[in-house]
Amino acid sequence: MQFGGRVLYKDVNVSFTPGECFGIIGANGAGKSTLLRIISGDLEPTDGHVIKDPKERLSVLKQDHNAYDQYEVLRTVLMGYPRLIQVMDEKEALYSKADFSEEDGVKAAELETEFAEMDGWNAENDAETLLVSLGIKKEDEHKLMKDMDARDKVKVLLCQALFGNPDILILDEPTNNLDEKACRWLEEFLINFENTVLIVSHDRYFLNKVCTRILDVDYNEINLFAGNYDFWYQSSQLIQQQMKDQNKKKEERIKELQDFIRRF
């Protein structure tokens, strides 16, 4: 990925395996959030491509907290599964027709089958469970998002991202503006989540709890480490020490050669 003359990273080849939680770390401006945008399809890379099974559903934590202001809280969460909400709307439109035809009946039957396959009958209950788990009051479920407190909006958008058991979950700074109880709940959710997770976060404690892999974005490269944040830190310190030792040996060897030359 390149912006003008600045290269964020090049020749990156990373595979994200199912069932793993990848923490993406690096200095500010290294390109962590940009990497998530490339993977999600929100941003085209300068070169290269992202390969994803088209059958897999990818869900992203939205950063625009005002994007759903005209929608009710519960519907905002359901919108995290776009095809499900589309089927729900199509069903409602069909059943409300005054001149419901035989063709409409066939279409409705197809939609009902797809709806059931997506576990649509439990969708609202599942969305409500997520909201309550993150501290949203049941009486607020039918409020418009514009009427929600800013911190509660963050929780609703997090519920939206988590809703419907996505195959790939992308979270950029998910613990920002979350209270302690909500953070601990999210930790447990991700620890038990069986699909692929990619997280950018500055919360080292959080990364240490939930991550099974660490991606270090640094010096135009992205390096993958097995283990959580602590394991990455220990590994990186060891690598730095080895590099220092190698440089010291090189310096000592150069000095020996220089001393040898001087004697002659």
mmCIF file of N, CA and C in Angstrom, residues 5-141:
data_model
loop_
_atom_site.group_PDB
_atom_site.id
_atom_site.type_symbol
_atom_site.label_atom_id
_atom_site.label_comp_id
_atom_site.label_asym_id
_atom_site.label_seq_id
_atom_site.Cartn_x
_atom_site.Cartn_y
_atom_site.Cartn_z
ATOM 1 N N GLY A 5 4.489 9.136 -2.410
ATOM 2 C CA GLY A 5 5.813 8.504 -2.351
ATOM 3 C C GLY A 5 6.031 7.677 -1.105
ATOM 4 N N ARG A 6 5.017 7.618 -0.242
ATOM 5 C CA ARG A 6 5.182 6.904 1.014
ATOM 6 C C ARG A 6 4.630 5.484 0.911
ATOM 7 N N VAL A 7 5.491 4.505 1.168
ATOM 8 C CA VAL A 7 5.087 3.100 1.154
ATOM 9 C C VAL A 7 4.798 2.660 2.587
ATOM 10 N N LEU A 8 3.546 2.229 2.833
ATOM 11 C CA LEU A 8 3.210 1.719 4.164
ATOM 12 C C LEU A 8 3.765 0.314 4.344
ATOM 13 N N TYR A 9 3.547 -0.540 3.342
ATOM 14 C CA TYR A 9 4.095 -1.899 3.345
ATOM 15 C C TYR A 9 4.029 -2.461 1.935
ATOM 16 N N LYS A 10 4.919 -3.401 1.662
ATOM 17 C CA LYS A 10 4.943 -4.026 0.333
ATOM 18 C C LYS A 10 5.351 -5.494 0.472
ATOM 19 N N ASP A 11 5.008 -6.276 -0.552
ATOM 20 C CA ASP A 11 5.318 -7.717 -0.579
ATOM 21 C C ASP A 11 4.783 -8.426 0.660
ATOM 22 N N VAL A 12 3.601 -8.030 1.109
ATOM 23 C CA VAL A 12 2.985 -8.660 2.276
ATOM 24 C C VAL A 12 2.215 -9.901 1.827
ATOM 25 N N ASN A 13 2.442 -10.995 2.523
ATOM 26 C CA ASN A 13 1.736 -12.240 2.222
ATOM 27 C C ASN A 13 1.318 -12.865 3.554
ATOM 28 N N VAL A 14 0.058 -12.694 3.910
ATOM 29 C CA VAL A 14 -0.432 -13.165 5.209
ATOM 30 C C VAL A 14 -1.690 -14.001 5.007
ATOM 31 N N SER A 15 -1.782 -15.091 5.725
ATOM 32 C CA SER A 15 -2.969 -15.939 5.682
ATOM 33 C C SER A 15 -3.656 -15.898 7.047
ATOM 34 N N PHE A 16 -4.960 -15.599 7.043
ATOM 35 C CA PHE A 16 -5.735 -15.537 8.278
ATOM 36 C C PHE A 16 -6.540 -16.823 8.410
ATOM 37 N N THR A 17 -6.170 -17.643 9.357
ATOM 38 C CA THR A 17 -6.797 -18.953 9.507
ATOM 39 C C THR A 17 -8.033 -18.880 10.408
ATOM 40 N N PRO A 18 -9.061 -19.670 10.082
ATOM 41 C CA PRO A 18 -10.285 -19.674 10.893
ATOM 42 C C PRO A 18 -10.012 -20.083 12.334
ATOM 43 N N GLY A 19 -10.770 -19.497 13.242
ATOM 44 C CA GLY A 19 -10.639 -19.852 14.646
ATOM 45 C C GLY A 19 -9.545 -19.115 15.384
ATOM 46 N N GLU A 20 -8.843 -18.222 14.685
ATOM 47 C CA GLU A 20 -7.755 -17.463 15.316
ATOM 48 C C GLU A 20 -8.171 -16.010 15.489
ATOM 49 N N CYS A 21 -7.629 -15.376 16.523
ATOM 50 C CA CYS A 21 -7.848 -13.959 16.770
ATOM 51 C C CYS A 21 -6.528 -13.227 16.563
ATOM 52 N N PHE A 22 -6.490 -12.371 15.558
ATOM 53 C CA PHE A 22 -5.260 -11.676 15.169
ATOM 54 C C PHE A 22 -5.267 -10.249 15.703
ATOM 55 N N GLY A 23 -4.282 -9.922 16.528
ATOM 56 C CA GLY A 23 -4.108 -8.556 17.000
ATOM 57 C C GLY A 23 -3.122 -7.833 16.098
ATOM 58 N N ILE A 24 -3.509 -6.672 15.587
ATOM 59 C CA ILE A 24 -2.660 -5.913 14.675
ATOM 60 C C ILE A 24 -2.080 -4.731 15.437
ATOM 61 N N ILE A 25 -0.752 -4.712 15.560
ATOM 62 C CA ILE A 25 -0.086 -3.684 16.354
ATOM 63 C C ILE A 25 0.935 -2.940 15.497
ATOM 64 N N GLY A 26 1.376 -1.800 15.995
ATOM 65 C CA GLY A 26 2.367 -0.998 15.291
ATOM 66 C C GLY A 26 2.239 0.450 15.716
ATOM 67 N N ALA A 27 3.226 1.248 15.344
ATOM 68 C CA ALA A 27 3.223 2.666 15.712
ATOM 69 C C ALA A 27 2.087 3.404 15.015
ATOM 70 N N ASN A 28 1.695 4.551 15.567
ATOM 71 C CA ASN A 28 0.685 5.386 14.922
ATOM 72 C C ASN A 28 1.162 5.772 13.532
ATOM 73 N N GLY A 29 0.288 5.603 12.539
ATOM 74 C CA GLY A 29 0.654 5.947 11.171
ATOM 75 C C GLY A 29 1.313 4.824 10.398
ATOM 76 N N ALA A 30 1.496 3.662 11.056
ATOM 77 C CA ALA A 30 2.162 2.540 10.379
ATOM 78 C C ALA A 30 1.251 1.884 9.347
ATOM 79 N N GLY A 31 -0.067 2.056 9.500
ATOM 80 C CA GLY A 31 -0.997 1.512 8.522
ATOM 81 C C GLY A 31 -1.877 0.395 9.040
ATOM 82 N N LYS A 32 -2.104 0.352 10.341
ATOM 83 C CA LYS A 32 -2.919 -0.724 10.929
ATOM 84 C C LYS A 32 -4.369 -0.642 10.450
ATOM 85 N N SER A 33 -4.987 0.525 10.633
ATOM 86 C CA SER A 33 -6.378 0.686 10.215
ATOM 87 C C SER A 33 -6.516 0.592 8.699
ATOM 88 N N THR A 34 -5.505 1.063 7.991
ATOM 89 C CA THR A 34 -5.505 0.956 6.527
ATOM 90 C C THR A 34 -5.533 -0.502 6.103
ATOM 91 N N LEU A 35 -4.779 -1.343 6.816
ATOM 92 C CA LEU A 35 -4.771 -2.774 6.510
ATOM 93 C C LEU A 35 -6.168 -3.367 6.673
ATOM 94 N N LEU A 36 -6.866 -2.989 7.741
ATOM 95 C CA LEU A 36 -8.226 -3.483 7.945
ATOM 96 C C LEU A 36 -9.148 -3.027 6.823
ATOM 97 N N ARG A 37 -8.978 -1.790 6.375
ATOM 98 C CA ARG A 37 -9.818 -1.269 5.292
ATOM 99 C C ARG A 37 -9.555 -2.012 3.982
ATOM 100 N N ILE A 38 -8.307 -2.392 3.749
ATOM 101 C CA ILE A 38 -7.974 -3.163 2.547
ATOM 102 C C ILE A 38 -8.618 -4.541 2.620
ATOM 103 N N ILE A 39 -8.487 -5.188 3.776
ATOM 104 C CA ILE A 39 -9.029 -6.543 3.938
ATOM 105 C C ILE A 39 -10.554 -6.541 3.814
ATOM 106 N N SER A 40 -11.194 -5.500 4.346
ATOM 107 C CA SER A 40 -12.661 -5.431 4.314
ATOM 108 C C SER A 40 -13.195 -5.041 2.940
ATOM 109 N N GLY A 41 -12.307 -4.568 2.061
ATOM 110 C CA GLY A 41 -12.742 -4.152 0.731
ATOM 111 C C GLY A 41 -13.114 -2.689 0.653
ATOM 112 N N ASP A 42 -12.942 -1.957 1.742
ATOM 113 C CA ASP A 42 -13.266 -0.535 1.777
ATOM 114 C C ASP A 42 -12.221 0.309 1.053
ATOM 115 N N LEU A 43 -11.024 -0.249 0.867
ATOM 116 C CA LEU A 43 -9.912 0.472 0.236
ATOM 117 C C LEU A 43 -9.155 -0.480 -0.677
ATOM 118 N N GLU A 44 -8.879 -0.021 -1.894
ATOM 119 C CA GLU A 44 -8.121 -0.838 -2.844
ATOM 120 C C GLU A 44 -6.632 -0.688 -2.574
ATOM 121 N N PRO A 45 -5.886 -1.794 -2.530
ATOM 122 C CA PRO A 45 -4.438 -1.684 -2.366
ATOM 123 C C PRO A 45 -3.800 -1.112 -3.625
ATOM 124 N N THR A 46 -2.621 -0.525 -3.499
ATOM 125 C CA THR A 46 -1.892 -0.028 -4.656
ATOM 126 C C THR A 46 -1.555 -1.180 -5.595
ATOM 127 N N ASP A 47 -1.233 -2.316 -5.011
ATOM 128 C CA ASP A 47 -0.932 -3.514 -5.800
ATOM 129 C C ASP A 47 -1.288 -4.733 -4.960
ATOM 130 N N GLY A 48 -1.596 -5.845 -5.650
ATOM 131 C CA GLY A 48 -1.936 -7.073 -4.935
ATOM 132 C C GLY A 48 -3.436 -7.215 -4.742
ATOM 133 N N HIS A 49 -3.833 -8.238 -4.001
ATOM 134 C CA HIS A 49 -5.251 -8.503 -3.820
ATOM 135 C C HIS A 49 -5.505 -9.301 -2.545
ATOM 136 N N VAL A 50 -6.763 -9.295 -2.143
ATOM 137 C CA VAL A 50 -7.207 -10.049 -0.974
ATOM 138 C C VAL A 50 -8.121 -11.166 -1.468
ATOM 139 N N ILE A 51 -7.852 -12.385 -1.024
ATOM 140 C CA ILE A 51 -8.663 -13.536 -1.431
ATOM 141 C C ILE A 51 -9.526 -13.973 -0.255
ATOM 142 N N LYS A 52 -10.834 -14.024 -0.496
ATOM 143 C CA LYS A 52 -11.776 -14.447 0.542
ATOM 144 C C LYS A 52 -12.835 -15.340 -0.087
ATOM 145 N N ASP A 53 -13.223 -16.361 0.629
ATOM 146 C CA ASP A 53 -14.316 -17.214 0.165
ATOM 147 C C ASP A 53 -15.579 -16.359 0.041
ATOM 148 N N PRO A 54 -16.166 -16.265 -1.169
ATOM 149 C CA PRO A 54 -17.353 -15.418 -1.355
ATOM 150 C C PRO A 54 -18.540 -15.818 -0.495
ATOM 151 N N LYS A 55 -18.538 -17.060 -0.012
ATOM 152 C CA LYS A 55 -19.638 -17.520 0.843
ATOM 153 C C LYS A 55 -19.484 -17.025 2.279
ATOM 154 N N GLU A 56 -18.296 -16.579 2.624
ATOM 155 C CA GLU A 56 -18.059 -16.129 3.997
ATOM 156 C C GLU A 56 -18.553 -14.696 4.188
ATOM 157 N N ARG A 57 -19.185 -14.469 5.326
ATOM 158 C CA ARG A 57 -19.703 -13.124 5.626
ATOM 159 C C ARG A 57 -18.718 -12.372 6.500
ATOM 160 N N LEU A 58 -18.371 -11.178 6.052
ATOM 161 C CA LEU A 58 -17.421 -10.335 6.761
ATOM 162 C C LEU A 58 -18.176 -9.203 7.441
ATOM 163 N N SER A 59 -17.882 -8.970 8.709
ATOM 164 C CA SER A 59 -18.558 -7.927 9.480
ATOM 165 C C SER A 59 -17.529 -6.963 10.058
ATOM 166 N N VAL A 60 -17.827 -5.671 9.944
ATOM 167 C CA VAL A 60 -16.879 -4.627 10.353
ATOM 168 C C VAL A 60 -17.516 -3.704 11.393
ATOM 169 N N LEU A 61 -16.758 -3.367 12.437
ATOM 170 C CA LEU A 61 -17.228 -2.387 13.418
ATOM 171 C C LEU A 61 -17.200 -1.010 12.767
ATOM 172 N N LYS A 62 -18.376 -0.395 12.603
ATOM 173 C CA LYS A 62 -18.485 0.903 11.942
ATOM 174 C C LYS A 62 -17.903 2.007 12.828
ATOM 175 N N GLN A 63 -17.229 2.963 12.170
ATOM 176 C CA GLN A 63 -16.588 4.052 12.905
ATOM 177 C C GLN A 63 -17.429 5.330 12.922
ATOM 178 N N ASP A 64 -18.389 5.440 11.991
ATOM 179 C CA ASP A 64 -19.246 6.621 11.939
ATOM 180 C C ASP A 64 -20.426 6.410 12.896
ATOM 181 N N HIS A 65 -20.362 7.037 14.049
ATOM 182 C CA HIS A 65 -21.358 6.811 15.097
ATOM 183 C C HIS A 65 -22.707 7.452 14.787
ATOM 184 N N ASN A 66 -22.773 8.278 13.749
ATOM 185 C CA ASN A 66 -24.029 8.944 13.412
ATOM 186 C C ASN A 66 -24.665 8.379 12.142
ATOM 187 N N ALA A 67 -24.072 7.331 11.593
ATOM 188 C CA ALA A 67 -24.531 6.807 10.301
ATOM 189 C C ALA A 67 -25.928 6.198 10.362
ATOM 190 N N TYR A 68 -26.366 5.783 11.550
ATOM 191 C CA TYR A 68 -27.653 5.087 11.676
ATOM 192 C C TYR A 68 -28.654 5.876 12.507
ATOM 193 N N ASP A 69 -28.474 7.180 12.566
ATOM 194 C CA ASP A 69 -29.301 8.023 13.433
ATOM 195 C C ASP A 69 -30.796 7.911 13.149
ATOM 196 N N GLN A 70 -31.167 7.605 11.907
ATOM 197 C CA GLN A 70 -32.591 7.560 11.560
ATOM 198 C C GLN A 70 -33.226 6.205 11.831
ATOM 199 N N TYR A 71 -32.428 5.246 12.296
ATOM 200 C CA TYR A 71 -32.935 3.897 12.548
ATOM 201 C C TYR A 71 -33.102 3.633 14.038
ATOM 202 N N GLU A 72 -34.021 2.707 14.352
ATOM 203 C CA GLU A 72 -34.158 2.259 15.730
ATOM 204 C C GLU A 72 -32.957 1.413 16.123
ATOM 205 N N VAL A 73 -32.714 1.346 17.420
ATOM 206 C CA VAL A 73 -31.564 0.611 17.947
ATOM 207 C C VAL A 73 -31.581 -0.850 17.501
ATOM 208 N N LEU A 74 -32.709 -1.528 17.675
ATOM 209 C CA LEU A 74 -32.802 -2.949 17.342
ATOM 210 C C LEU A 74 -32.554 -3.183 15.854
ATOM 211 N N ARG A 75 -33.132 -2.353 15.009
ATOM 212 C CA ARG A 75 -32.934 -2.510 13.566
ATOM 213 C C ARG A 75 -31.469 -2.245 13.192
ATOM 214 N N THR A 76 -30.839 -1.301 13.868
ATOM 215 C CA THR A 76 -29.424 -1.010 13.603
ATOM 216 C C THR A 76 -28.574 -2.251 13.826
ATOM 217 N N VAL A 77 -28.860 -2.986 14.886
ATOM 218 C CA VAL A 77 -28.121 -4.225 15.149
ATOM 219 C C VAL A 77 -28.395 -5.247 14.057
ATOM 220 N N LEU A 78 -29.652 -5.429 13.689
ATOM 221 C CA LEU A 78 -30.017 -6.396 12.645
ATOM 222 C C LEU A 78 -29.361 -6.059 11.307
ATOM 223 N N MET A 79 -29.096 -4.796 11.076
ATOM 224 C CA MET A 79 -28.469 -4.365 9.821
ATOM 225 C C MET A 79 -27.018 -4.831 9.714
ATOM 226 N N GLY A 80 -26.499 -5.383 10.802
ATOM 227 C CA GLY A 80 -25.172 -5.979 10.739
ATOM 228 C C GLY A 80 -25.133 -7.221 9.865
ATOM 229 N N TYR A 81 -26.299 -7.771 9.559
ATOM 230 C CA TYR A 81 -26.425 -8.939 8.679
ATOM 231 C C TYR A 81 -27.255 -8.471 7.478
ATOM 232 N N PRO A 82 -26.629 -7.822 6.493
ATOM 233 C CA PRO A 82 -27.363 -7.157 5.406
ATOM 234 C C PRO A 82 -28.356 -8.049 4.665
ATOM 235 N N ARG A 83 -27.974 -9.289 4.345
ATOM 236 C CA ARG A 83 -28.885 -10.146 3.592
ATOM 237 C C ARG A 83 -30.107 -10.517 4.430
ATOM 238 N N LEU A 84 -29.915 -10.719 5.719
ATOM 239 C CA LEU A 84 -31.039 -11.045 6.597
ATOM 240 C C LEU A 84 -32.053 -9.909 6.626
ATOM 241 N N ILE A 85 -31.585 -8.686 6.809
ATOM 242 C CA ILE A 85 -32.503 -7.547 6.892
ATOM 243 C C ILE A 85 -33.183 -7.321 5.548
ATOM 244 N N GLN A 86 -32.468 -7.622 4.456
ATOM 245 C CA GLN A 86 -33.055 -7.502 3.127
ATOM 246 C C GLN A 86 -34.208 -8.495 2.945
ATOM 247 N N VAL A 87 -33.984 -9.730 3.385
ATOM 248 C CA VAL A 87 -35.029 -10.759 3.293
ATOM 249 C C VAL A 87 -36.228 -10.375 4.160
ATOM 250 N N MET A 88 -35.962 -9.863 5.346
ATOM 251 C CA MET A 88 -37.058 -9.441 6.240
ATOM 252 C C MET A 88 -37.906 -8.350 5.580
ATOM 253 N N ASP A 89 -37.241 -7.386 4.964
ATOM 254 C CA ASP A 89 -37.961 -6.289 4.312
ATOM 255 C C ASP A 89 -38.749 -6.780 3.093
ATOM 256 N N GLU A 90 -38.156 -7.691 2.324
ATOM 257 C CA GLU A 90 -38.843 -8.231 1.148
ATOM 258 C C GLU A 90 -40.080 -9.036 1.552
ATOM 259 N N LYS A 91 -39.949 -9.812 2.623
ATOM 260 C CA LYS A 91 -41.097 -10.577 3.129
ATOM 261 C C LYS A 91 -42.228 -9.639 3.544
ATOM 262 N N GLU A 92 -41.877 -8.621 4.296
ATOM 263 C CA GLU A 92 -42.889 -7.681 4.784
ATOM 264 C C GLU A 92 -43.601 -6.994 3.620
ATOM 265 N N ALA A 93 -42.827 -6.614 2.611
ATOM 266 C CA ALA A 93 -43.409 -5.946 1.440
ATOM 267 C C ALA A 93 -44.371 -6.878 0.698
ATOM 268 N N LEU A 94 -43.992 -8.139 0.575
ATOM 269 C CA LEU A 94 -44.851 -9.106 -0.121
ATOM 270 C C LEU A 94 -46.157 -9.344 0.629
ATOM 271 N N TYR A 95 -46.051 -9.592 1.928
ATOM 272 C CA TYR A 95 -47.231 -9.929 2.723
ATOM 273 C C TYR A 95 -48.181 -8.750 2.902
ATOM 274 N N SER A 96 -47.686 -7.541 2.679
ATOM 275 C CA SER A 96 -48.540 -6.362 2.827
ATOM 276 C C SER A 96 -49.234 -5.983 1.523
ATOM 277 N N LYS A 97 -48.943 -6.714 0.441
ATOM 278 C CA LYS A 97 -49.578 -6.416 -0.848
ATOM 279 C C LYS A 97 -51.069 -6.773 -0.823
ATOM 280 N N ALA A 98 -51.858 -5.876 -1.372
ATOM 281 C CA ALA A 98 -53.300 -6.128 -1.432
ATOM 282 C C ALA A 98 -53.640 -7.161 -2.496
ATOM 283 N N ASP A 99 -52.828 -7.206 -3.554
ATOM 284 C CA ASP A 99 -53.079 -8.154 -4.658
ATOM 285 C C ASP A 99 -52.025 -9.268 -4.659
ATOM 286 N N PHE A 100 -51.918 -9.966 -3.538
ATOM 287 C CA PHE A 100 -50.929 -11.046 -3.369
ATOM 288 C C PHE A 100 -51.217 -12.158 -4.391
ATOM 289 N N SER A 101 -50.266 -12.377 -5.316
ATOM 290 C CA SER A 101 -50.473 -13.317 -6.419
ATOM 291 C C SER A 101 -49.834 -14.670 -6.142
ATOM 292 N N GLU A 102 -50.078 -15.597 -7.036
ATOM 293 C CA GLU A 102 -49.454 -16.925 -6.926
ATOM 294 C C GLU A 102 -47.942 -16.807 -7.053
ATOM 295 N N GLU A 103 -47.509 -15.929 -7.933
ATOM 296 C CA GLU A 103 -46.069 -15.682 -8.100
ATOM 297 C C GLU A 103 -45.462 -15.129 -6.816
ATOM 298 N N ASP A 104 -46.212 -14.254 -6.164
ATOM 299 C CA ASP A 104 -45.765 -13.711 -4.876
ATOM 300 C C ASP A 104 -45.648 -14.820 -3.835
ATOM 301 N N GLY A 105 -46.566 -15.774 -3.893
ATOM 302 C CA GLY A 105 -46.541 -16.888 -2.959
ATOM 303 C C GLY A 105 -45.296 -17.739 -3.125
ATOM 304 N N VAL A 106 -44.901 -17.969 -4.385
ATOM 305 C CA VAL A 106 -43.680 -18.735 -4.663
ATOM 306 C C VAL A 106 -42.463 -17.985 -4.139
ATOM 307 N N LYS A 107 -42.427 -16.668 -4.403
ATOM 308 C CA LYS A 107 -41.306 -15.844 -3.934
ATOM 309 C C LYS A 107 -41.247 -15.825 -2.411
ATOM 310 N N ALA A 108 -42.405 -15.715 -1.780
ATOM 311 C CA ALA A 108 -42.467 -15.689 -0.315
ATOM 312 C C ALA A 108 -41.944 -16.998 0.269
ATOM 313 N N ALA A 109 -42.285 -18.113 -0.357
ATOM 314 C CA ALA A 109 -41.817 -19.419 0.119
ATOM 315 C C ALA A 109 -40.294 -19.511 0.031
ATOM 316 N N GLU A 110 -39.729 -18.972 -1.054
ATOM 317 C CA GLU A 110 -38.267 -18.974 -1.207
ATOM 318 C C GLU A 110 -37.606 -18.123 -0.132
ATOM 319 N N LEU A 111 -38.214 -16.971 0.127
ATOM 320 C CA LEU A 111 -37.673 -16.077 1.157
ATOM 321 C C LEU A 111 -37.777 -16.698 2.545
ATOM 322 N N GLU A 112 -38.867 -17.388 2.812
ATOM 323 C CA GLU A 112 -39.043 -18.035 4.113
ATOM 324 C C GLU A 112 -37.985 -19.114 4.331
ATOM 325 N N THR A 113 -37.665 -19.851 3.281
ATOM 326 C CA THR A 113 -36.640 -20.894 3.375
ATOM 327 C C THR A 113 -35.280 -20.277 3.682
ATOM 328 N N GLU A 114 -34.947 -19.221 2.953
ATOM 329 C CA GLU A 114 -33.668 -18.543 3.174
ATOM 330 C C GLU A 114 -33.624 -17.919 4.563
ATOM 331 N N PHE A 115 -34.751 -17.348 4.976
ATOM 332 C CA PHE A 115 -34.858 -16.716 6.298
ATOM 333 C C PHE A 115 -34.584 -17.733 7.405
ATOM 334 N N ALA A 116 -35.152 -18.912 7.268
ATOM 335 C CA ALA A 116 -34.955 -19.972 8.255
ATOM 336 C C ALA A 116 -33.506 -20.435 8.272
ATOM 337 N N GLU A 117 -32.883 -20.532 7.087
ATOM 338 C CA GLU A 117 -31.478 -20.971 6.996
ATOM 339 C C GLU A 117 -30.545 -19.982 7.688
ATOM 340 N N MET A 118 -30.925 -18.722 7.718
ATOM 341 C CA MET A 118 -30.120 -17.688 8.388
ATOM 342 C C MET A 118 -30.504 -17.536 9.858
ATOM 343 N N ASP A 119 -31.323 -18.469 10.356
ATOM 344 C CA ASP A 119 -31.804 -18.431 11.736
ATOM 345 C C ASP A 119 -32.554 -17.135 12.025
ATOM 346 N N GLY A 120 -33.326 -16.717 11.018
ATOM 347 C CA GLY A 120 -34.046 -15.455 11.128
ATOM 348 C C GLY A 120 -35.070 -15.388 12.225
ATOM 349 N N TRP A 121 -35.675 -16.533 12.573
ATOM 350 C CA TRP A 121 -36.713 -16.530 13.603
ATOM 351 C C TRP A 121 -36.155 -16.175 14.982
ATOM 352 N N ASN A 122 -34.849 -16.369 15.163
ATOM 353 C CA ASN A 122 -34.216 -16.023 16.446
ATOM 354 C C ASN A 122 -33.449 -14.707 16.379
ATOM 355 N N ALA A 123 -33.504 -14.037 15.223
ATOM 356 C CA ALA A 123 -32.666 -12.861 15.002
ATOM 357 C C ALA A 123 -32.913 -11.746 16.014
ATOM 358 N N GLU A 124 -34.176 -11.365 16.194
ATOM 359 C CA GLU A 124 -34.462 -10.259 17.110
ATOM 360 C C GLU A 124 -34.089 -10.621 18.542
ATOM 361 N N ASN A 125 -34.364 -11.855 18.927
ATOM 362 C CA ASN A 125 -34.005 -12.301 20.278
ATOM 363 C C ASN A 125 -32.488 -12.276 20.475
ATOM 364 N N ASP A 126 -31.749 -12.717 19.449
ATOM 365 C CA ASP A 126 -30.281 -12.707 19.529
ATOM 366 C C ASP A 126 -29.754 -11.277 19.621
ATOM 367 N N ALA A 127 -30.350 -10.377 18.844
ATOM 368 C CA ALA A 127 -29.927 -8.968 18.868
ATOM 369 C C ALA A 127 -30.206 -8.350 20.233
ATOM 370 N N GLU A 128 -31.367 -8.669 20.803
ATOM 371 C CA GLU A 128 -31.724 -8.162 22.129
ATOM 372 C C GLU A 128 -30.751 -8.677 23.189
ATOM 373 N N THR A 129 -30.349 -9.941 23.067
ATOM 374 C CA THR A 129 -29.403 -10.528 24.025
ATOM 375 C C THR A 129 -28.073 -9.796 23.980
ATOM 376 N N LEU A 130 -27.590 -9.479 22.787
ATOM 377 C CA LEU A 130 -26.339 -8.737 22.645
ATOM 378 C C LEU A 130 -26.453 -7.356 23.287
ATOM 379 N N LEU A 131 -27.541 -6.672 23.013
ATOM 380 C CA LEU A 131 -27.738 -5.321 23.549
ATOM 381 C C LEU A 131 -27.752 -5.324 25.078
ATOM 382 N N VAL A 132 -28.509 -6.251 25.660
ATOM 383 C CA VAL A 132 -28.588 -6.344 27.117
ATOM 384 C C VAL A 132 -27.223 -6.693 27.710
ATOM 385 N N SER A 133 -26.503 -7.579 27.034
ATOM 386 C CA SER A 133 -25.181 -8.002 27.520
ATOM 387 C C SER A 133 -24.199 -6.835 27.588
ATOM 388 N N LEU A 134 -24.355 -5.881 26.682
ATOM 389 C CA LEU A 134 -23.457 -4.723 26.664
ATOM 390 C C LEU A 134 -24.031 -3.523 27.425
ATOM 391 N N GLY A 135 -25.142 -3.754 28.128
ATOM 392 C CA GLY A 135 -25.652 -2.717 29.023
ATOM 393 C C GLY A 135 -26.680 -1.784 28.430
ATOM 394 N N ILE A 136 -27.248 -2.132 27.265
ATOM 395 C CA ILE A 136 -28.323 -1.317 26.689
ATOM 396 C C ILE A 136 -29.650 -1.762 27.287
ATOM 397 N N LYS A 137 -30.414 -0.822 27.821
ATOM 398 C CA LYS A 137 -31.687 -1.146 28.457
ATOM 399 C C LYS A 137 -32.703 -1.633 27.433
ATOM 400 N N LYS A 138 -33.529 -2.582 27.848
ATOM 401 C CA LYS A 138 -34.538 -3.148 26.952
ATOM 402 C C LYS A 138 -35.503 -2.089 26.443
ATOM 403 N N GLU A 139 -35.812 -1.109 27.293
ATOM 404 C CA GLU A 139 -36.752 -0.064 26.870
ATOM 405 C C GLU A 139 -36.154 0.886 25.824
ATOM 406 N N ASP A 140 -34.833 0.790 25.602
ATOM 407 C CA ASP A 140 -34.178 1.648 24.603
ATOM 408 C C ASP A 140 -34.084 0.995 23.225
ATOM 409 N N GLU A 141 -34.523 -0.246 23.106
ATOM 410 C CA GLU A 141 -34.350 -0.984 21.856
ATOM 411 C C GLU A 141 -35.087 -0.359 20.678
#
